């Protein structure tokens, strides 16, 4: 299982998480938004256009009504206190200009009483107005009809009389004209809207082209090409390009590290296995049973070292990549230390190791940090194994857990072993750096270092007053309870 | 033994036969599962990655039938979570590959002994021997006189082998509520017991700052 993980990671350091793919199209969204906008504008303009067309049609045909009513009015006279109407042919001709319509008329007095014409016409409007046409729509004989009413005060020698002329005309020509005006205006607008939409779609496509270029650039790359994107990005997506390039750079660094790690591991493993092989072949060629046995023993111990190296390398790879997919949880450092002490003592059959633990009173039972229990366990185990190993299996170890001044937690592990040349401090944290008479695989402390790094903690090596090494592991934040 | 690697299986069989134990080998998990349902064995050595059914499936099946057969699991997974899982589903012990063949044999002996010890109430570690029913300790065949408090303490340590116990834990276990537990008294009892068990293969170690840890030398 770990091998699989190692392989996967070796080629692609970053696991591609299953992310739910967004499937909307930016272009379609923009097009829909613009189309909706155009529709709204079109509807508003259409409403305006419709009422404009109506009033224009009314104005045009109202002139006919006005002309006719003026012509009729001219021919009304009062003779012997009687109103006489003599309908002029001109009025007929004017009204006949609108061929599709029927016309109704009457002449009435100030009280609305019909003097001549269609008796059943109703009149609206006030007779106080003089020589002004009043226009309105009303139903007559089940049809909407446009009416004009015009009053005139007639003065004769003996009397003053107010006479009204009411003319009605059906709306057919008016409606025709209104529809005509509206359709002409609307079709122009609609064509304009469609053209605008087409243009905006083209504009969107042109604006999106740099993005598609990036997509093409990335998708056409081989998986090993992590060079920066060469595209000249428009100002709006410079940030995007920069972060893609930054990401690719991190990927490249991570990949280089992985390659370096694999090369190192391959070298170490092959060397170890070659040593084993050498000892075995050596034993095989020996006739002398004593030397044969000695070679065999050397082969076994070389094999044991190879196994240890393999385990540690796998642990290292696991820790470096666990934090990709492991959720951190609250863990009690005292518990982890206790378990590590149990493990260390379980291999010490002859009571050669003595361990002393000091937990700051304030932290008893609550030395919690947020982290990965497996990684921290590996780190502490490796520090203890290191201490035991470098002292040849016989040592005293002092462990303490304290709160730091910045409310972090510090685990300090000291031993009375041979200690460490302080000049080598930074080197011992590197992979495959091993030193001293009981040198191990050189992976142990780099595991500790990697584990602390993934917890944003730090590792510090100094000399211990007890003679050996003092390793300080600091976790940045203590969890308060 | 259930193990799908033929070479490893043959090596283990060789070792067990040399020590005078008979070993049956099965390479398929599903077939092993059927076999365990119908035949009696003294001990099962079980690999986790198996064709047919995984070692965990086999374990689950055996324990679901309330079969108490001792099982030692071989695993290539060194992850703590995996190991805890293996113990949780009912393995008696586990070994991480690669392992020492001598250690496998020792673990097998220990598991079998622990099982028979439970039934006979006899605990044996090298020179150390304890009879639970008679509450008697023998070292190298010689009986050691123990006070009642010391016997209590010994039993607490025996059931917590290899585990760190704080003084408070120990006091809680050997004193009742009505007795005032005194840490000093615990210390003194431990010192006395330790002295009496000196030279046996059972030892109680002090870890300053944490408490005590009892360890037994199985070889």
XYZ file of C-alpha atoms in Angstrom:
700
model
C 0.000 0.000 0.000
C 2.807 2.331 0.895
C 4.654 1.342 -2.229
C 1.702 2.365 -4.291
C 1.558 5.641 -2.521
C 5.269 6.181 -3.036
C 5.026 5.470 -6.742
C 2.107 7.730 -7.303
C 3.797 10.480 -5.464
C 7.086 10.013 -7.207
C 5.715 10.971 -10.588
C 3.102 13.473 -9.551
C 3.856 14.994 -6.185
C 0.476 16.631 -6.004
C -2.508 14.370 -5.768
C -5.239 15.485 -8.090
C -8.199 15.744 -5.790
C -11.559 14.827 -7.255
C -12.979 18.243 -7.678
C -16.492 18.750 -8.879
C -16.117 20.228 -12.311
C -17.986 23.460 -12.984
C -19.792 23.002 -16.291
C -21.149 26.429 -17.101
C -19.900 28.355 -20.125
C -18.735 31.862 -19.557
C -19.665 32.764 -23.138
C -23.163 31.357 -22.834
C -23.691 33.154 -19.550
C -22.604 36.465 -21.023
C -24.742 35.900 -24.134
C -27.807 35.078 -22.067
C -27.264 38.091 -19.842
C -26.941 40.380 -22.829
C -29.950 38.845 -24.608
C -32.058 39.347 -21.488
C -30.891 42.951 -21.280
C -31.736 43.573 -24.912
C -35.176 41.999 -24.455
C -35.945 44.221 -21.506
C -34.892 47.345 -23.385
C -36.875 46.180 -26.431
C -40.033 45.677 -24.367
C -39.755 49.108 -22.737
C -39.108 50.798 -26.079
C -41.989 48.838 -27.698
C -44.439 50.076 -25.085
C -43.303 53.641 -25.779
C -43.384 53.050 -29.524
C -46.914 51.629 -29.396
C -48.348 54.635 -27.596
C -46.405 57.022 -29.829
C -47.788 55.258 -32.920
C -51.304 55.518 -31.522
C -51.095 59.212 -30.834
C -49.474 59.835 -34.227
C -52.282 57.921 -35.986
C -54.890 59.804 -33.943
C -53.311 63.156 -34.694
C -53.282 62.418 -38.422
C -56.893 61.336 -38.693
C -58.150 63.813 -36.101
C -57.216 66.516 -38.618
C -59.864 65.066 -40.958
C -62.486 65.167 -38.198
C -61.413 68.698 -37.290
C -61.556 69.862 -40.929
C -64.982 68.322 -41.453
C -66.393 69.769 -38.238
C -65.067 73.214 -39.147
C -66.681 72.939 -42.585
C -70.022 71.914 -41.040
C -69.823 74.611 -38.413
C -69.320 77.258 -41.090
C -72.693 76.336 -42.564
C -74.733 76.587 -39.364
C -76.742 79.751 -39.085
C -79.593 81.139 -37.012
C -82.545 82.457 -38.878
C -85.663 83.505 -37.019
C -84.341 81.969 -33.778
C -84.019 78.654 -35.545
C -80.785 76.855 -36.161
C -80.312 75.902 -39.757
C -77.727 73.360 -40.870
C -76.741 73.039 -44.464
C -74.296 70.137 -44.752
C -71.475 71.159 -47.122
C -70.136 68.678 -49.717
C -66.596 69.603 -48.628
C -67.249 67.950 -45.265
C -68.283 64.764 -47.046
C -65.226 64.835 -49.198
C -62.890 65.393 -46.276
C -64.371 62.498 -44.322
C -64.320 60.263 -47.386
C -60.497 60.577 -47.447
C -60.415 57.762 -44.931
C -61.999 55.107 -47.087
C -62.040 52.202 -44.718
C -64.081 53.972 -42.078
C -67.705 54.716 -41.439
C -68.735 58.121 -40.203
C -71.526 59.251 -37.854
C -72.466 62.857 -37.089
C -75.007 65.065 -35.421
C -75.474 68.705 -34.696
C -76.779 69.506 -31.220
C -77.634 72.410 -29.016
C -75.974 73.358 -25.735
C -78.048 70.826 -23.817
C -76.979 67.980 -26.047
C -80.268 67.798 -27.833
C -79.869 66.628 -31.378
C -80.751 69.166 -34.021
C -79.933 66.975 -36.950
C -77.946 63.738 -37.636
C -77.714 60.431 -35.712
C -80.011 60.887 -32.740
C -78.502 58.187 -30.568
C -74.985 59.602 -30.387
C -73.913 60.519 -26.857
C -71.758 63.522 -26.374
C -69.032 64.195 -23.938
C -67.250 67.454 -23.377
C -68.263 70.807 -22.225
C -70.028 73.365 -24.390
C -68.073 76.220 -22.731
C -65.198 75.669 -25.092
C -65.481 77.743 -28.178
C -64.133 76.693 -31.553
C -61.890 74.000 -30.099
C -62.089 70.374 -31.016
C -62.363 67.865 -28.177
C -61.421 64.280 -29.162
C -62.239 61.040 -27.344
C -62.871 57.348 -27.918
C -66.193 55.744 -27.061
C -68.185 52.656 -27.995
C -70.923 53.133 -30.516
C -72.880 50.314 -32.104
C -70.521 47.797 -30.488
C -67.409 49.351 -31.934
C -64.753 51.689 -30.660
C -65.255 54.989 -32.424
C -63.193 58.177 -32.437
C -65.324 61.203 -31.714
C -64.709 64.883 -32.188
C -66.928 67.503 -30.557
C -66.746 71.179 -31.421
C -68.969 73.936 -30.045
C -69.635 77.311 -31.425
C -71.509 80.316 -30.012
C -73.715 81.685 -32.710
C -74.764 85.302 -32.306
C -77.684 86.733 -34.235
C -79.516 89.975 -33.892
C -82.051 88.493 -31.541
C -80.391 85.633 -29.758
C -77.193 83.871 -28.763
C -77.153 80.151 -29.320
C -74.479 77.512 -28.643
C -74.330 74.762 -31.202
C -72.145 71.615 -31.116
C -70.948 69.497 -34.007
C -70.143 65.857 -33.104
C -68.507 63.628 -35.676
C -67.559 60.010 -35.080
C -65.339 57.883 -37.214
C -64.498 54.163 -36.831
C -60.831 53.455 -35.987
C -59.874 51.165 -38.868
C -57.534 53.567 -40.659
C -56.144 54.775 -37.363
C -55.346 51.217 -36.238
C -53.826 50.489 -39.598
C -51.547 53.486 -39.377
C -50.627 52.742 -35.745
C -49.680 49.154 -36.599
C -47.684 50.353 -39.548
C -45.698 52.914 -37.555
C -45.102 50.431 -34.725
C -43.977 47.580 -36.952
C -41.573 49.733 -38.893
C -40.000 51.074 -35.716
C -39.954 47.724 -33.966
C -38.412 45.761 -36.797
C -35.582 48.271 -36.988
C -35.001 47.909 -33.253
C -35.119 44.120 -33.379
C -32.590 43.985 -36.194
C -30.369 46.315 -34.198
C -30.659 44.065 -31.116
C -29.790 40.935 -33.056
C -26.789 42.601 -34.649
C -25.641 43.847 -31.220
C -25.958 40.337 -29.809
C -23.920 38.885 -32.623
C -21.281 41.560 -32.163
C -21.151 41.095 -28.418
C -20.768 37.351 -28.855
C -17.877 37.957 -31.207
C -16.416 40.415 -28.716
C -16.723 37.864 -25.883
C -15.030 35.236 -27.988
C -12.202 37.592 -28.801
C -11.866 38.581 -25.149
C -11.825 34.933 -24.082
C -9.202 33.934 -26.592
C -6.254 34.409 -24.201
C -7.946 32.048 -21.693
C -8.476 29.389 -24.364
C -4.849 29.877 -25.360
C -3.797 29.071 -21.795
C -5.994 25.993 -21.750
C -4.540 24.832 -25.052
C -1.023 25.537 -23.885
C -1.484 23.520 -20.700
C -3.385 20.620 -22.251
C -0.878 20.205 -25.057
C 2.046 19.969 -22.662
C 3.713 16.711 -21.845
C 3.401 15.845 -18.172
C 7.089 16.637 -17.714
C 6.932 20.158 -19.104
C 6.567 22.531 -16.177
C 8.023 25.648 -17.797
C 6.122 28.905 -17.237
C 3.305 29.885 -19.629
C 4.645 32.092 -22.392
C 1.272 33.747 -23.183
C 1.086 37.538 -23.177
C -1.854 37.870 -20.811
C -4.252 40.826 -20.831
C -4.105 42.904 -17.687
C -7.258 41.273 -16.236
C -5.755 37.797 -16.050
C -2.124 38.587 -15.242
C -2.839 37.407 -11.682
C -4.232 34.112 -12.949
C -1.254 33.489 -15.209
C 1.128 34.433 -12.418
C -0.463 32.035 -9.981
C -0.510 29.234 -12.560
C 3.161 29.855 -13.192
C 3.849 29.952 -9.452
C 2.002 26.687 -9.015
C 3.926 25.073 -11.849
C 7.133 26.294 -10.320
C 6.253 24.713 -6.969
C 5.308 21.544 -8.812
C 8.649 21.541 -10.597
C 10.541 22.030 -7.326
C 8.519 19.297 -5.666
C 9.115 16.997 -8.623
C 12.830 17.710 -8.531
C 12.839 16.887 -4.813
C 10.979 13.671 -5.480
C 13.383 12.722 -8.245
C 16.320 13.522 -6.008
C 14.744 11.460 -3.233
C 14.194 8.496 -5.536
C 17.725 8.715 -6.872
C 19.076 8.832 -3.315
C 16.883 5.961 -2.225
C 17.843 3.885 -5.261
C 21.498 4.518 -4.568
C 21.230 3.621 -0.879
C 19.138 0.525 -1.427
C 21.313 -0.797 -4.237
C 24.471 -0.180 -2.229
C 23.008 -1.979 0.784
C 21.795 -4.909 -1.289
C 25.144 -5.137 -3.066
C 26.860 -5.364 0.329
C 24.527 -8.179 1.346
C 25.111 -9.940 -1.954
C 28.875 -9.525 -1.546
C 28.880 -11.071 1.908
C 26.717 -13.958 0.750
C 28.922 -14.713 -2.247
C 31.949 -14.393 -0.056
C 30.471 -16.944 2.355
C 29.628 -19.217 -0.539
C 33.223 -19.295 -1.780
C 34.707 -20.030 1.620
C 35.773 -23.564 2.470
C 36.855 -22.619 5.987
C 33.698 -23.058 8.106
C 34.824 -20.305 10.514
C 35.195 -17.665 7.821
C 32.013 -18.970 6.156
C 30.095 -18.384 9.380
C 31.629 -14.953 9.876
C 30.685 -13.903 6.351
C 27.200 -15.206 6.883
C 26.867 -13.148 10.033
C 28.098 -10.059 8.207
C 25.523 -10.704 5.484
C 22.788 -10.986 8.091
C 23.753 -7.762 9.799
C 23.992 -5.974 6.434
C 20.535 -7.311 5.641
C 19.210 -6.095 8.973
C 20.577 -2.624 8.167
C 18.955 -2.757 4.724
C 15.620 -3.678 6.282
C 15.937 -0.838 8.777
C 16.829 1.563 5.968
C 13.845 0.421 3.896
C 11.469 0.862 6.820
C 12.785 4.310 7.575
C 12.665 5.436 3.955
C 9.069 4.293 3.703
C 8.237 6.056 6.967
C 9.907 9.193 5.633
C 7.980 9.086 2.365
C 4.774 8.437 4.310
C 5.279 11.406 6.624
C 6.182 13.807 3.846
C 2.972 13.011 2.041
C 0.534 12.133 4.755
C -0.454 15.731 5.345
C -1.910 15.849 1.820
C -4.793 13.680 2.877
C -4.727 13.286 6.670
C -6.872 15.538 8.784
C -5.072 16.864 11.803
C -6.627 16.143 15.161
C -5.943 17.020 18.777
C -3.352 14.724 20.253
C -1.866 14.423 23.720
C 1.936 14.624 23.520
C 2.317 13.000 26.947
C 0.426 9.963 25.679
C 2.605 9.728 22.579
C 5.747 10.011 24.712
C 4.494 7.303 27.087
C 3.835 4.962 24.163
C 7.273 5.738 22.689
C 8.891 4.968 26.060
C 7.038 1.646 26.171
C 8.269 0.760 22.701
C 11.853 1.778 23.477
C 11.930 -0.285 26.668
C 10.260 -3.308 25.066
C 13.419 -4.040 23.050
C 15.692 -3.396 26.026
C 15.804 -6.832 27.640
C 18.736 -6.226 29.907
C 17.619 -2.964 31.514
C 20.457 -0.981 29.997
C 18.269 2.013 29.223
C 17.017 4.361 31.867
C 14.414 6.949 31.036
C 13.283 9.904 33.083
C 10.280 11.961 32.073
C 9.352 15.405 33.282
C 6.023 16.917 32.324
C 5.457 20.514 33.383
C 2.715 20.475 36.086
C 0.566 22.812 34.027
C 0.645 20.392 31.086
C -0.171 17.198 33.007
C -3.023 15.580 31.137
C -3.434 18.494 28.734
C -0.335 18.714 26.564
C -2.481 18.844 23.452
C -1.379 19.990 20.023
C -3.171 19.750 16.696
C -1.368 17.346 14.436
C -0.966 13.967 12.837
C -0.488 11.322 15.550
C 1.314 8.913 13.220
C 3.867 11.498 12.080
C 4.563 12.757 15.599
C 4.864 9.173 16.857
C 7.413 8.435 14.108
C 9.334 11.603 15.017
C 9.551 10.830 18.747
C 10.358 7.160 18.096
C 13.191 8.143 15.810
C 14.695 10.568 18.315
C 14.627 7.849 21.007
C 15.965 5.173 18.649
C 18.715 7.577 17.669
C 19.693 8.160 21.301
C 19.729 4.428 22.063
C 21.567 3.544 18.876
C 24.378 6.079 19.210
C 25.130 5.012 22.768
C 25.379 1.372 21.749
C 22.157 0.455 23.540
C 23.276 1.654 26.958
C 22.173 5.104 27.999
C 20.071 7.394 30.115
C 17.459 9.535 28.455
C 15.756 12.615 29.875
C 12.494 13.728 28.308
C 10.669 16.902 29.243
C 7.517 18.593 28.007
C 7.271 22.327 28.675
C 5.201 25.238 27.523
C 7.215 27.815 25.578
C 7.095 31.577 26.119
C 4.985 31.925 22.966
C 2.407 29.402 24.248
C 3.737 26.586 22.093
C 4.931 23.234 23.401
C 8.515 22.081 23.515
C 9.604 18.453 23.880
C 13.223 18.163 24.930
C 14.985 14.814 24.673
C 18.526 14.528 26.070
C 20.886 11.611 26.411
C 24.286 10.889 27.910
C 25.645 9.248 24.749
C 28.725 10.313 22.808
C 27.096 13.540 21.638
C 27.462 15.342 18.380
C 29.944 17.697 16.825
C 27.976 20.942 16.846
C 29.460 21.880 13.472
C 27.495 19.006 11.974
C 24.203 20.179 13.447
C 22.500 21.144 10.214
C 24.022 18.246 8.300
C 22.549 15.547 10.579
C 19.055 16.690 9.639
C 19.809 15.941 5.993
C 18.878 12.621 4.491
C 21.586 9.946 4.482
C 23.951 11.858 6.700
C 25.155 9.431 9.322
C 28.006 9.911 11.739
C 29.639 8.386 14.788
C 30.734 4.851 15.667
C 27.160 3.533 15.718
C 26.012 5.398 12.603
C 22.628 4.296 11.304
C 20.894 4.800 8.002
C 21.002 8.578 8.201
C 17.263 8.784 7.647
C 16.055 8.934 11.266
C 16.569 12.604 12.019
C 15.417 13.669 8.558
C 12.116 11.923 9.384
C 11.930 13.992 12.565
C 12.730 17.124 10.601
C 10.081 16.379 7.961
C 7.459 15.623 10.622
C 8.149 18.865 12.475
C 8.041 20.795 9.211
C 4.609 19.413 8.343
C 3.430 20.659 11.753
C 5.022 24.109 11.257
C 7.226 23.224 14.198
C 10.984 23.325 14.568
C 13.800 21.011 15.548
C 16.924 22.217 17.325
C 20.047 20.236 18.176
C 22.426 21.271 20.935
C 24.790 19.635 23.346
C 23.280 18.311 26.550
C 24.798 19.005 29.985
C 24.523 15.243 30.482
C 27.138 14.762 27.776
C 25.090 13.665 24.795
C 22.751 15.337 22.380
C 19.798 17.519 23.309
C 17.027 17.584 20.720
C 14.302 20.183 21.100
C 11.075 19.699 19.167
C 8.874 22.766 19.307
C 5.215 22.780 18.295
C 3.925 26.292 17.596
C 0.639 26.096 19.426
C -0.625 24.457 22.570
C -4.343 23.687 22.522
C -5.992 25.213 25.581
C -8.639 23.218 27.368
C -0.355 -20.732 7.821
C -2.148 -18.568 5.295
C 0.410 -16.817 3.094
C 0.393 -16.252 -0.660
C 4.142 -15.986 -1.131
C 5.309 -19.561 -1.754
C 8.971 -18.955 -0.987
C 8.268 -17.292 2.364
C 5.755 -20.010 3.241
C 8.241 -22.766 2.501
C 10.915 -21.064 4.619
C 8.554 -20.752 7.574
C 7.411 -24.358 7.150
C 11.042 -25.474 7.116
C 11.707 -23.648 10.363
C 8.609 -25.002 12.113
C 9.222 -28.562 10.931
C 12.788 -28.345 12.215
C 11.383 -27.412 15.623
C 9.010 -30.346 15.505
C 5.744 -28.526 14.721
C 3.462 -29.570 11.909
C 2.457 -26.724 9.613
C -0.304 -26.689 6.978
C -0.083 -24.104 4.269
C -2.939 -22.409 2.457
C -2.389 -19.591 -0.049
C -5.931 -18.449 -0.769
C -7.894 -16.373 1.746
C -11.296 -17.723 0.739
C -10.158 -21.340 0.977
C -8.452 -20.675 4.307
C -11.727 -19.236 5.561
C -13.590 -22.421 4.583
C -10.869 -24.636 6.013
C -10.986 -22.857 9.375
C -14.716 -23.457 9.538
C -14.334 -27.210 9.306
C -10.992 -28.111 10.786
C -9.363 -27.506 14.154
C -5.897 -25.951 14.427
C -3.729 -24.932 17.395
C -2.588 -21.638 15.892
C -3.047 -19.616 12.697
C -0.349 -17.478 11.100
C -2.233 -15.153 8.796
C -1.020 -12.774 6.093
C -3.151 -9.672 5.444
C -2.779 -9.258 1.676
C -4.273 -12.455 0.290
C -6.064 -13.475 -2.893
C -9.696 -14.534 -2.461
C -10.402 -12.895 0.880
C -8.154 -10.560 2.862
C -6.637 -11.565 6.187
C -8.977 -9.127 7.915
C -11.974 -10.947 6.353
C -10.657 -14.263 7.608
C -10.135 -12.792 11.098
C -13.634 -11.331 11.125
C -15.161 -14.612 10.051
C -13.301 -16.626 12.688
C -14.138 -14.228 15.528
C -17.751 -13.884 14.370
C -18.114 -17.619 14.942
C -16.787 -17.149 18.504
C -13.818 -19.264 17.574
C -11.023 -18.565 20.055
C -8.228 -20.015 17.987
C -4.982 -18.015 18.496
C -4.107 -15.927 15.421
C -0.860 -14.137 14.648
C -1.053 -11.686 11.761
C 1.789 -10.955 9.363
C 1.531 -7.503 7.834
C 3.584 -5.324 5.543
C 1.764 -2.260 6.805
C 3.737 -0.418 9.437
C 1.069 2.213 9.904
C -0.169 2.407 13.501
C -3.796 2.736 12.433
C -3.576 -0.506 10.454
C -2.016 -2.344 13.373
C -4.608 -1.117 15.827
C -7.276 -2.230 13.390
C -5.733 -5.696 13.179
C -5.718 -6.049 16.967
C -9.252 -4.675 17.172
C -10.676 -7.307 14.848
C -9.250 -9.981 17.107
C -5.667 -10.885 16.270
C -3.642 -12.081 19.272
C -0.414 -10.579 17.980
C 1.135 -9.242 14.784
C 4.533 -9.065 13.128
C 5.582 -6.500 10.549
C 7.346 -7.780 7.456
C 10.278 -8.193 7.191
C 10.577 -10.110 10.450
C 13.052 -12.355 12.169
C 12.072 -16.050 11.906
C 13.266 -16.625 15.445
C 10.944 -13.876 16.630
C 7.983 -15.412 14.785
C 8.616 -18.744 16.491
C 8.948 -17.028 19.884
C 5.720 -15.072 19.382
C 3.900 -18.258 18.387
C 5.119 -19.995 21.527
C 4.151 -16.987 23.642
C 0.635 -16.810 22.206
C 0.056 -20.524 22.683
C 1.470 -20.326 26.203
C -0.690 -17.319 27.030
C -3.764 -19.229 25.860
C -2.949 -22.351 27.827
C -1.904 -20.132 30.747
C -5.392 -18.674 30.823
C -6.937 -22.084 31.097
C -4.443 -23.459 33.574
C -3.977 -20.202 35.463
C -0.269 -20.627 35.060
C 1.966 -17.762 33.863
C 5.505 -18.671 32.868
C 8.304 -16.340 31.751
C 11.667 -18.102 31.687
C 12.589 -18.673 35.329
C 9.481 -16.912 36.545
C 6.325 -18.895 37.217
C 3.060 -17.697 38.741
C 0.020 -19.785 39.611
C -3.049 -17.542 39.577
C -5.273 -19.888 41.503
C -2.841 -20.732 44.278
C -1.339 -17.200 44.134
C 2.103 -18.734 44.314
C 5.298 -17.440 42.703
C 8.167 -19.746 41.836
C 11.566 -18.485 40.704
C 13.763 -21.211 39.274
C 11.426 -23.683 40.971
C 11.823 -22.092 44.410
C 8.748 -20.592 45.999
C 8.857 -16.904 46.952
C 6.763 -15.730 49.905
C 4.521 -12.796 48.936
C 2.219 -10.662 51.094
C -1.368 -10.180 49.966
C -0.646 -6.594 48.828
C 2.342 -7.775 46.799
C 0.256 -10.460 45.094
C -2.324 -7.831 44.161
C 0.424 -5.629 42.751
C 1.945 -8.547 40.831
C -1.411 -9.336 39.227
C -1.882 -5.701 38.200
C 1.536 -5.682 36.542
C 0.987 -9.069 34.906
C -2.159 -7.847 33.214
C -0.402 -4.678 32.040
C 2.841 -6.075 30.708
C 4.927 -3.586 28.720
C 2.560 -0.762 29.559
C 3.545 2.324 31.554
C 1.416 2.621 34.728
C 1.521 5.765 36.818
C 1.661 5.427 40.596
C -1.894 6.751 40.718
C -3.058 4.027 38.287
C -1.441 1.365 40.445
C -2.881 2.795 43.685
C -6.373 2.928 42.130
C -6.144 -0.741 41.275
C -4.911 -2.148 44.583
C -6.753 0.071 47.054
C -10.509 0.242 47.465
C -12.382 3.519 47.936
C -12.516 3.128 51.707
C -8.772 2.688 52.006
C -6.797 5.910 51.712
C -4.439 5.201 48.812
C -0.970 6.325 49.727
C 1.575 6.740 46.932
C 4.347 6.149 49.441
C 2.894 2.766 50.338
C 2.705 1.876 46.642
C 6.371 2.809 46.245
C 7.354 0.677 49.195
C 5.337 -2.321 48.022
C 6.831 -2.060 44.532
C 10.343 -1.895 45.995
C 9.692 -4.977 48.138
C 8.154 -6.936 45.249
C 10.965 -5.974 42.920
C 13.542 -7.193 45.429
C 11.743 -10.514 45.816
C 11.560 -11.052 42.042
C 15.189 -10.174 41.431
C 16.954 -12.644 39.163
C 13.761 -13.905 37.569
C 12.743 -13.054 33.998
C 10.039 -10.712 35.241
C 11.059 -7.168 36.109
C 9.352 -3.986 37.265
C 11.166 -0.895 36.038
C 10.782 2.637 37.308
C 10.454 5.444 34.806
C 10.862 8.602 36.787
C 8.163 11.092 35.986
C 5.844 8.489 34.414
C 5.569 5.518 36.767
C 6.276 1.829 36.404
C 6.617 -0.589 33.530
C 6.607 -4.348 33.990
C 8.457 -6.410 31.423
C 8.859 -10.124 30.996
C 11.672 -11.840 29.172
C 9.939 -14.451 27.057
C 13.043 -16.314 25.953
